[in-house]
Amino acid sequence: MALIVKKFGGSSVATPEKIFNIVDRVLREKQADDKIVIVVSAMGDTTDDLVALAKQVTSKPYGREMDRLLSTGEQVTIALMAMAFNERGQKSVSLTGDQAGITTSDSFNKGRILGVDPNRVFEALDAGNIVVVAGFQGITEYGDMVTLGRGGS
């Protein structure tokens, strides 16, 4: 049994067609007893679009609310990719950074990973799922979503 972790950036998951291309490739390469974790970014220019949207509301988009907004891009991608795996007949579950046990510093917009508790990921893998995890994010000890900064996943 191999534990395989693959990371896919924004341009590679930019459209549903590209997401299905990744799913099909992963399933072709998967051996029977492989346990697979996929880490993904937001689709295409989603993060840039969210920053631009925030700037329409405030001239200084930063801090806790900005991290909350930016983390939604990855949440869309993980849900779509898990749906695509399930559509192809492969059990899959999506997890946000906090659900995957990633704890971070409380430095909004530039968090550092302080620790990872992989239990929930391993439970999902043991149940036969391919686990799709949101990159770029984690959670503080106080329960606040924090992004790792651009390119941080």
Short mmCIF file of N, CA and C in Angstrom, two decimals:
data_model
loop_
_atom_site.label_atom_id
_atom_site.label_comp_id
_atom_site.label_asym_id
_atom_site.label_seq_id
_atom_site.Cartn_x
_atom_site.Cartn_y
_atom_site.Cartn_z
N MET A 1 0.84 -1.18 0.00
CA MET A 1 0.00 0.00 0.00
C MET A 1 0.88 1.24 0.00
N ALA A 2 0.52 2.18 -0.86
CA ALA A 2 1.24 3.44 -0.92
C ALA A 2 0.30 4.58 -0.56
N LEU A 3 0.84 5.54 0.20
CA LEU A 3 0.12 6.79 0.44
C LEU A 3 0.65 7.78 -0.57
N ILE A 4 -0.24 8.27 -1.42
CA ILE A 4 0.14 9.17 -2.50
C ILE A 4 -0.54 10.51 -2.26
N VAL A 5 0.26 11.59 -2.28
CA VAL A 5 -0.28 12.94 -2.17
C VAL A 5 0.06 13.68 -3.45
N LYS A 6 -0.96 14.24 -4.09
CA LYS A 6 -0.76 15.00 -5.32
C LYS A 6 -1.32 16.40 -5.12
N LYS A 7 -0.63 17.40 -5.68
CA LYS A 7 -1.06 18.80 -5.57
C LYS A 7 -1.35 19.33 -6.96
N PHE A 8 -2.49 20.01 -7.11
CA PHE A 8 -2.87 20.60 -8.39
C PHE A 8 -3.19 22.08 -8.17
N GLY A 9 -2.52 22.92 -8.95
CA GLY A 9 -2.69 24.36 -8.86
C GLY A 9 -3.90 24.85 -9.62
N GLY A 10 -4.11 26.16 -9.53
CA GLY A 10 -5.31 26.79 -10.07
C GLY A 10 -5.55 26.59 -11.55
N SER A 11 -4.51 26.70 -12.37
CA SER A 11 -4.73 26.56 -13.81
C SER A 11 -5.08 25.12 -14.19
N SER A 12 -4.61 24.15 -13.41
CA SER A 12 -4.90 22.75 -13.74
C SER A 12 -6.31 22.33 -13.33
N VAL A 13 -6.97 23.12 -12.48
CA VAL A 13 -8.34 22.82 -12.06
C VAL A 13 -9.31 23.94 -12.47
N ALA A 14 -8.94 24.68 -13.51
CA ALA A 14 -9.66 25.91 -13.88
C ALA A 14 -11.07 25.68 -14.42
N THR A 15 -11.36 24.48 -14.92
CA THR A 15 -12.67 24.20 -15.49
C THR A 15 -13.12 22.79 -15.07
N PRO A 16 -14.41 22.52 -15.14
CA PRO A 16 -14.86 21.15 -14.86
C PRO A 16 -14.18 20.12 -15.75
N GLU A 17 -13.95 20.45 -17.02
CA GLU A 17 -13.27 19.52 -17.91
C GLU A 17 -11.87 19.19 -17.40
N LYS A 18 -11.14 20.20 -16.94
CA LYS A 18 -9.80 19.95 -16.40
C LYS A 18 -9.86 19.13 -15.12
N ILE A 19 -10.87 19.38 -14.30
CA ILE A 19 -11.03 18.58 -13.09
C ILE A 19 -11.27 17.11 -13.45
N PHE A 20 -12.14 16.85 -14.42
CA PHE A 20 -12.36 15.47 -14.86
C PHE A 20 -11.10 14.86 -15.46
N ASN A 21 -10.28 15.65 -16.17
CA ASN A 21 -9.02 15.13 -16.70
C ASN A 21 -8.11 14.65 -15.57
N ILE A 22 -8.04 15.42 -14.49
CA ILE A 22 -7.23 15.02 -13.33
C ILE A 22 -7.80 13.76 -12.71
N VAL A 23 -9.10 13.73 -12.50
CA VAL A 23 -9.76 12.57 -11.90
C VAL A 23 -9.48 11.32 -12.73
N ASP A 24 -9.65 11.42 -14.03
CA ASP A 24 -9.42 10.26 -14.90
C ASP A 24 -7.96 9.80 -14.84
N ARG A 25 -7.03 10.76 -14.81
CA ARG A 25 -5.61 10.40 -14.74
C ARG A 25 -5.28 9.72 -13.41
N VAL A 26 -5.78 10.27 -12.32
CA VAL A 26 -5.54 9.67 -11.00
C VAL A 26 -6.09 8.26 -10.95
N LEU A 27 -7.30 8.06 -11.47
CA LEU A 27 -7.91 6.73 -11.43
C LEU A 27 -7.17 5.73 -12.33
N ARG A 28 -6.64 6.19 -13.47
CA ARG A 28 -5.85 5.31 -14.34
C ARG A 28 -4.57 4.85 -13.65
N GLU A 29 -3.94 5.76 -12.89
CA GLU A 29 -2.65 5.46 -12.26
C GLU A 29 -2.79 4.75 -10.92
N LYS A 30 -3.96 4.78 -10.33
CA LYS A 30 -4.18 4.23 -8.99
C LYS A 30 -4.06 2.72 -8.98
N GLN A 31 -3.26 2.22 -8.05
CA GLN A 31 -3.19 0.78 -7.80
C GLN A 31 -4.27 0.42 -6.78
N ALA A 32 -4.63 -0.85 -6.72
CA ALA A 32 -5.78 -1.29 -5.92
C ALA A 32 -5.71 -0.84 -4.46
N ASP A 33 -4.53 -0.89 -3.85
CA ASP A 33 -4.45 -0.59 -2.42
C ASP A 33 -3.86 0.79 -2.13
N ASP A 34 -3.72 1.63 -3.13
CA ASP A 34 -3.21 2.99 -2.91
C ASP A 34 -4.20 3.82 -2.11
N LYS A 35 -3.67 4.63 -1.24
CA LYS A 35 -4.46 5.63 -0.51
C LYS A 35 -4.02 6.98 -1.06
N ILE A 36 -4.99 7.77 -1.55
CA ILE A 36 -4.66 8.98 -2.29
C ILE A 36 -5.27 10.21 -1.64
N VAL A 37 -4.42 11.23 -1.47
CA VAL A 37 -4.84 12.54 -1.01
C VAL A 37 -4.52 13.53 -2.12
N ILE A 38 -5.50 14.32 -2.50
CA ILE A 38 -5.32 15.35 -3.52
C ILE A 38 -5.45 16.70 -2.83
N VAL A 39 -4.47 17.57 -3.04
CA VAL A 39 -4.51 18.94 -2.51
C VAL A 39 -4.72 19.87 -3.70
N VAL A 40 -5.70 20.76 -3.59
CA VAL A 40 -6.01 21.63 -4.73
C VAL A 40 -6.07 23.10 -4.33
N SER A 41 -5.83 23.92 -5.33
CA SER A 41 -5.98 25.36 -5.22
C SER A 41 -7.35 25.77 -5.73
N ALA A 42 -7.63 27.05 -5.65
CA ALA A 42 -8.85 27.60 -6.23
C ALA A 42 -8.75 27.52 -7.75
N MET A 43 -9.89 27.44 -8.40
CA MET A 43 -9.94 27.31 -9.86
C MET A 43 -9.45 28.58 -10.56
N GLY A 44 -8.52 28.42 -11.49
CA GLY A 44 -8.10 29.51 -12.36
C GLY A 44 -7.74 30.77 -11.63
N ASP A 45 -8.41 31.86 -11.98
CA ASP A 45 -8.15 33.18 -11.40
C ASP A 45 -9.09 33.51 -10.25
N THR A 46 -9.67 32.50 -9.63
CA THR A 46 -10.66 32.74 -8.59
C THR A 46 -10.12 33.61 -7.46
N THR A 47 -8.90 33.33 -6.99
CA THR A 47 -8.36 34.12 -5.89
C THR A 47 -8.22 35.58 -6.30
N ASP A 48 -7.71 35.83 -7.51
CA ASP A 48 -7.61 37.21 -8.00
C ASP A 48 -8.98 37.86 -8.08
N ASP A 49 -9.96 37.11 -8.54
CA ASP A 49 -11.33 37.64 -8.64
C ASP A 49 -11.89 37.99 -7.26
N LEU A 50 -11.60 37.16 -6.27
CA LEU A 50 -12.08 37.43 -4.92
C LEU A 50 -11.40 38.66 -4.32
N VAL A 51 -10.10 38.83 -4.58
CA VAL A 51 -9.39 40.03 -4.13
C VAL A 51 -10.01 41.27 -4.76
N ALA A 52 -10.27 41.21 -6.06
CA ALA A 52 -10.89 42.34 -6.76
C ALA A 52 -12.27 42.65 -6.19
N LEU A 53 -13.02 41.62 -5.87
CA LEU A 53 -14.34 41.80 -5.29
C LEU A 53 -14.24 42.51 -3.94
N ALA A 54 -13.29 42.08 -3.12
CA ALA A 54 -13.10 42.71 -1.81
C ALA A 54 -12.73 44.18 -1.96
N LYS A 55 -11.92 44.49 -2.96
CA LYS A 55 -11.50 45.88 -3.17
C LYS A 55 -12.65 46.77 -3.62
N GLN A 56 -13.73 46.16 -4.09
CA GLN A 56 -14.93 46.94 -4.42
C GLN A 56 -15.69 47.35 -3.15
N VAL A 57 -15.38 46.67 -2.05
CA VAL A 57 -16.05 46.94 -0.78
C VAL A 57 -15.18 47.79 0.15
N THR A 58 -13.87 47.57 0.10
CA THR A 58 -12.96 48.30 0.99
C THR A 58 -11.64 48.56 0.28
N SER A 59 -11.01 49.66 0.61
CA SER A 59 -9.71 49.99 0.00
C SER A 59 -8.57 49.21 0.64
N LYS A 60 -8.80 48.62 1.81
CA LYS A 60 -7.76 47.87 2.51
C LYS A 60 -8.27 46.48 2.90
N PRO A 61 -8.42 45.61 1.91
CA PRO A 61 -8.92 44.26 2.22
C PRO A 61 -7.83 43.38 2.83
N TYR A 62 -7.93 43.13 4.11
CA TYR A 62 -6.94 42.29 4.77
C TYR A 62 -7.56 41.69 6.03
N GLY A 63 -6.79 40.90 6.69
CA GLY A 63 -7.19 40.38 7.98
C GLY A 63 -8.14 39.19 7.92
N ARG A 64 -8.81 39.00 9.02
CA ARG A 64 -9.66 37.83 9.23
C ARG A 64 -10.71 37.67 8.15
N GLU A 65 -11.41 38.74 7.81
CA GLU A 65 -12.50 38.63 6.83
C GLU A 65 -11.97 38.33 5.43
N MET A 66 -10.80 38.87 5.12
CA MET A 66 -10.19 38.58 3.82
C MET A 66 -9.82 37.10 3.73
N ASP A 67 -9.26 36.56 4.80
CA ASP A 67 -8.94 35.13 4.79
C ASP A 67 -10.20 34.29 4.66
N ARG A 68 -11.25 34.69 5.33
CA ARG A 68 -12.51 33.96 5.22
C ARG A 68 -12.99 33.96 3.77
N LEU A 69 -12.91 35.13 3.12
CA LEU A 69 -13.33 35.25 1.72
C LEU A 69 -12.45 34.41 0.80
N LEU A 70 -11.13 34.57 0.92
CA LEU A 70 -10.22 33.89 0.00
C LEU A 70 -10.29 32.37 0.14
N SER A 71 -10.57 31.87 1.32
CA SER A 71 -10.62 30.42 1.52
C SER A 71 -11.78 29.77 0.77
N THR A 72 -12.76 30.56 0.36
CA THR A 72 -13.91 29.98 -0.34
C THR A 72 -13.54 29.45 -1.72
N GLY A 73 -12.51 30.00 -2.34
CA GLY A 73 -12.10 29.53 -3.66
C GLY A 73 -11.72 28.06 -3.66
N GLU A 74 -10.91 27.67 -2.68
CA GLU A 74 -10.51 26.26 -2.56
C GLU A 74 -11.69 25.38 -2.19
N GLN A 75 -12.62 25.91 -1.43
CA GLN A 75 -13.79 25.12 -1.03
C GLN A 75 -14.64 24.72 -2.23
N VAL A 76 -14.74 25.60 -3.20
CA VAL A 76 -15.46 25.26 -4.43
C VAL A 76 -14.75 24.12 -5.14
N THR A 77 -13.43 24.24 -5.28
CA THR A 77 -12.66 23.23 -6.01
C THR A 77 -12.73 21.86 -5.35
N ILE A 78 -12.58 21.81 -4.02
CA ILE A 78 -12.59 20.49 -3.37
C ILE A 78 -13.93 19.80 -3.53
N ALA A 79 -15.00 20.58 -3.43
CA ALA A 79 -16.33 19.98 -3.59
C ALA A 79 -16.53 19.44 -5.00
N LEU A 80 -16.15 20.24 -6.00
CA LEU A 80 -16.32 19.79 -7.39
C LEU A 80 -15.47 18.56 -7.68
N MET A 81 -14.22 18.54 -7.18
CA MET A 81 -13.37 17.39 -7.47
C MET A 81 -13.89 16.14 -6.78
N ALA A 82 -14.33 16.24 -5.54
CA ALA A 82 -14.90 15.07 -4.87
C ALA A 82 -16.14 14.57 -5.61
N MET A 83 -16.97 15.50 -6.08
CA MET A 83 -18.14 15.11 -6.88
C MET A 83 -17.72 14.39 -8.15
N ALA A 84 -16.65 14.87 -8.79
CA ALA A 84 -16.19 14.25 -10.04
C ALA A 84 -15.68 12.83 -9.78
N PHE A 85 -14.94 12.62 -8.69
CA PHE A 85 -14.50 11.26 -8.36
C PHE A 85 -15.71 10.35 -8.13
N ASN A 86 -16.67 10.84 -7.37
CA ASN A 86 -17.88 10.04 -7.11
C ASN A 86 -18.64 9.75 -8.39
N GLU A 87 -18.68 10.72 -9.30
CA GLU A 87 -19.34 10.53 -10.59
C GLU A 87 -18.68 9.40 -11.38
N ARG A 88 -17.37 9.25 -11.21
CA ARG A 88 -16.63 8.19 -11.90
C ARG A 88 -16.66 6.87 -11.13
N GLY A 89 -17.42 6.82 -10.04
CA GLY A 89 -17.57 5.57 -9.30
C GLY A 89 -16.55 5.36 -8.19
N GLN A 90 -15.75 6.37 -7.89
CA GLN A 90 -14.75 6.28 -6.83
C GLN A 90 -15.21 7.10 -5.63
N LYS A 91 -15.33 6.45 -4.48
CA LYS A 91 -15.70 7.19 -3.27
C LYS A 91 -14.68 8.29 -3.02
N SER A 92 -15.18 9.46 -2.65
CA SER A 92 -14.31 10.60 -2.38
C SER A 92 -14.98 11.53 -1.40
N VAL A 93 -14.18 12.21 -0.61
CA VAL A 93 -14.68 13.19 0.34
C VAL A 93 -13.77 14.42 0.28
N SER A 94 -14.38 15.59 0.43
CA SER A 94 -13.61 16.83 0.45
C SER A 94 -13.46 17.32 1.88
N LEU A 95 -12.28 17.90 2.17
CA LEU A 95 -12.01 18.46 3.50
C LEU A 95 -11.36 19.83 3.35
N THR A 96 -11.86 20.80 4.10
CA THR A 96 -11.18 22.09 4.17
C THR A 96 -9.89 21.91 4.97
N GLY A 97 -9.07 22.92 5.00
CA GLY A 97 -7.83 22.82 5.76
C GLY A 97 -8.06 22.50 7.22
N ASP A 98 -9.04 23.16 7.84
CA ASP A 98 -9.30 22.89 9.25
C ASP A 98 -9.85 21.48 9.45
N GLN A 99 -10.70 21.02 8.55
CA GLN A 99 -11.22 19.65 8.66
C GLN A 99 -10.12 18.62 8.49
N ALA A 100 -9.09 18.97 7.73
CA ALA A 100 -7.95 18.07 7.53
C ALA A 100 -6.95 18.15 8.67
N GLY A 101 -7.23 18.98 9.67
CA GLY A 101 -6.39 19.04 10.86
C GLY A 101 -5.20 19.97 10.76
N ILE A 102 -5.24 20.92 9.85
CA ILE A 102 -4.11 21.84 9.67
C ILE A 102 -4.29 23.04 10.59
N THR A 103 -3.39 23.17 11.57
CA THR A 103 -3.43 24.32 12.47
C THR A 103 -2.34 25.30 12.08
N THR A 104 -2.68 26.58 12.20
CA THR A 104 -1.77 27.64 11.74
C THR A 104 -1.57 28.69 12.82
N SER A 105 -0.59 29.54 12.55
CA SER A 105 -0.41 30.74 13.36
C SER A 105 -1.61 31.65 13.13
N ASP A 106 -1.72 32.71 13.91
CA ASP A 106 -2.85 33.63 13.73
C ASP A 106 -2.46 34.84 12.88
N SER A 107 -1.49 34.66 12.00
CA SER A 107 -1.05 35.73 11.10
C SER A 107 -1.92 35.72 9.86
N PHE A 108 -3.00 36.49 9.89
CA PHE A 108 -3.93 36.51 8.77
C PHE A 108 -3.21 36.90 7.48
N ASN A 109 -3.58 36.25 6.40
CA ASN A 109 -3.04 36.45 5.05
C ASN A 109 -1.63 35.92 4.86
N LYS A 110 -0.99 35.45 5.90
CA LYS A 110 0.35 34.90 5.79
C LYS A 110 0.63 33.90 6.92
N GLY A 111 -0.34 33.04 7.15
CA GLY A 111 -0.22 32.08 8.23
C GLY A 111 0.90 31.07 7.99
N ARG A 112 1.39 30.51 9.08
CA ARG A 112 2.38 29.44 9.04
C ARG A 112 1.74 28.18 9.63
N ILE A 113 2.03 27.06 9.03
CA ILE A 113 1.51 25.80 9.56
C ILE A 113 2.26 25.47 10.84
N LEU A 114 1.51 25.26 11.91
CA LEU A 114 2.10 24.92 13.20
C LEU A 114 2.01 23.42 13.48
N GLY A 115 1.02 22.78 12.89
CA GLY A 115 0.85 21.35 13.12
C GLY A 115 -0.22 20.76 12.23
N VAL A 116 -0.20 19.45 12.14
CA VAL A 116 -1.20 18.73 11.36
C VAL A 116 -1.64 17.52 12.17
N ASP A 117 -2.94 17.39 12.36
CA ASP A 117 -3.52 16.20 12.98
C ASP A 117 -4.23 15.44 11.86
N PRO A 118 -3.59 14.41 11.31
CA PRO A 118 -4.12 13.74 10.12
C PRO A 118 -5.21 12.70 10.39
N ASN A 119 -5.69 12.60 11.61
CA ASN A 119 -6.64 11.52 11.94
C ASN A 119 -7.86 11.50 11.04
N ARG A 120 -8.46 12.64 10.79
CA ARG A 120 -9.67 12.65 9.95
C ARG A 120 -9.35 12.25 8.52
N VAL A 121 -8.20 12.66 8.02
CA VAL A 121 -7.77 12.25 6.68
C VAL A 121 -7.60 10.74 6.64
N PHE A 122 -6.90 10.19 7.63
CA PHE A 122 -6.68 8.74 7.65
C PHE A 122 -7.98 7.96 7.80
N GLU A 123 -8.91 8.47 8.59
CA GLU A 123 -10.21 7.80 8.72
C GLU A 123 -10.93 7.75 7.37
N ALA A 124 -10.89 8.85 6.64
CA ALA A 124 -11.54 8.89 5.32
C ALA A 124 -10.84 7.95 4.34
N LEU A 125 -9.51 7.91 4.39
CA LEU A 125 -8.76 7.00 3.52
C LEU A 125 -9.09 5.55 3.86
N ASP A 126 -9.13 5.23 5.15
CA ASP A 126 -9.44 3.86 5.57
C ASP A 126 -10.84 3.43 5.17
N ALA A 127 -11.74 4.40 4.97
CA ALA A 127 -13.11 4.09 4.52
C ALA A 127 -13.19 3.94 3.00
N GLY A 128 -12.03 3.99 2.32
CA GLY A 128 -12.00 3.78 0.88
C GLY A 128 -12.15 5.02 0.03
N ASN A 129 -12.04 6.19 0.64
CA ASN A 129 -12.18 7.45 -0.08
C ASN A 129 -10.86 7.95 -0.65
N ILE A 130 -10.93 8.62 -1.78
CA ILE A 130 -9.87 9.54 -2.17
C ILE A 130 -10.22 10.83 -1.46
N VAL A 131 -9.25 11.40 -0.75
CA VAL A 131 -9.49 12.60 0.04
C VAL A 131 -8.98 13.82 -0.72
N VAL A 132 -9.86 14.79 -0.89
CA VAL A 132 -9.51 16.03 -1.59
C VAL A 132 -9.46 17.14 -0.55
N VAL A 133 -8.27 17.73 -0.38
CA VAL A 133 -8.03 18.72 0.68
C VAL A 133 -7.79 20.09 0.06
N ALA A 134 -8.37 21.11 0.69
CA ALA A 134 -8.15 22.49 0.26
C ALA A 134 -6.75 22.93 0.67
N GLY A 135 -5.97 23.37 -0.31
CA GLY A 135 -4.68 23.96 0.00
C GLY A 135 -4.88 25.37 0.50
N PHE A 136 -3.77 26.04 0.90
CA PHE A 136 -3.78 27.49 1.13
C PHE A 136 -4.43 27.90 2.44
N GLN A 137 -4.86 26.94 3.29
CA GLN A 137 -5.62 27.35 4.47
C GLN A 137 -5.46 26.40 5.64
N GLY A 138 -5.71 26.94 6.80
CA GLY A 138 -5.73 26.18 8.03
C GLY A 138 -6.57 26.93 9.04
N ILE A 139 -6.44 26.55 10.31
CA ILE A 139 -7.27 27.18 11.34
C ILE A 139 -6.40 27.46 12.57
N THR A 140 -6.70 28.57 13.24
CA THR A 140 -5.96 28.93 14.44
C THR A 140 -6.51 28.17 15.64
N GLU A 141 -5.81 28.28 16.75
CA GLU A 141 -6.30 27.64 17.98
C GLU A 141 -7.61 28.25 18.45
N TYR A 142 -7.96 29.43 17.93
CA TYR A 142 -9.21 30.10 18.30
C TYR A 142 -10.33 29.83 17.30
N GLY A 143 -10.05 29.03 16.28
CA GLY A 143 -11.08 28.65 15.32
C GLY A 143 -11.22 29.58 14.13
N ASP A 144 -10.27 30.50 13.94
CA ASP A 144 -10.32 31.40 12.79
C ASP A 144 -9.62 30.78 11.59
N MET A 145 -10.24 30.92 10.41
CA MET A 145 -9.64 30.48 9.16
C MET A 145 -8.49 31.43 8.82
N VAL A 146 -7.34 30.86 8.45
CA VAL A 146 -6.17 31.65 8.07
C VAL A 146 -5.65 31.10 6.75
N THR A 147 -5.32 32.01 5.83
CA THR A 147 -4.68 31.57 4.59
C THR A 147 -3.17 31.63 4.76
N LEU A 148 -2.49 30.85 3.95
CA LEU A 148 -1.03 30.74 4.04
C LEU A 148 -0.33 31.75 3.15
N GLY A 149 -1.08 32.64 2.52
CA GLY A 149 -0.48 33.60 1.60
C GLY A 149 -0.42 33.01 0.21
N ARG A 150 -0.30 33.89 -0.78
CA ARG A 150 -0.29 33.44 -2.18
C ARG A 150 0.84 32.43 -2.40
N GLY A 151 0.49 31.33 -3.07
CA GLY A 151 1.46 30.28 -3.33
C GLY A 151 1.73 29.40 -2.12
N GLY A 152 0.94 29.54 -1.07
CA GLY A 152 1.22 28.85 0.18
C GLY A 152 0.71 27.44 0.30
N SER A 153 0.03 26.93 -0.72
CA SER A 153 -0.49 25.57 -0.57
C SER A 153 0.50 24.56 -1.12
#
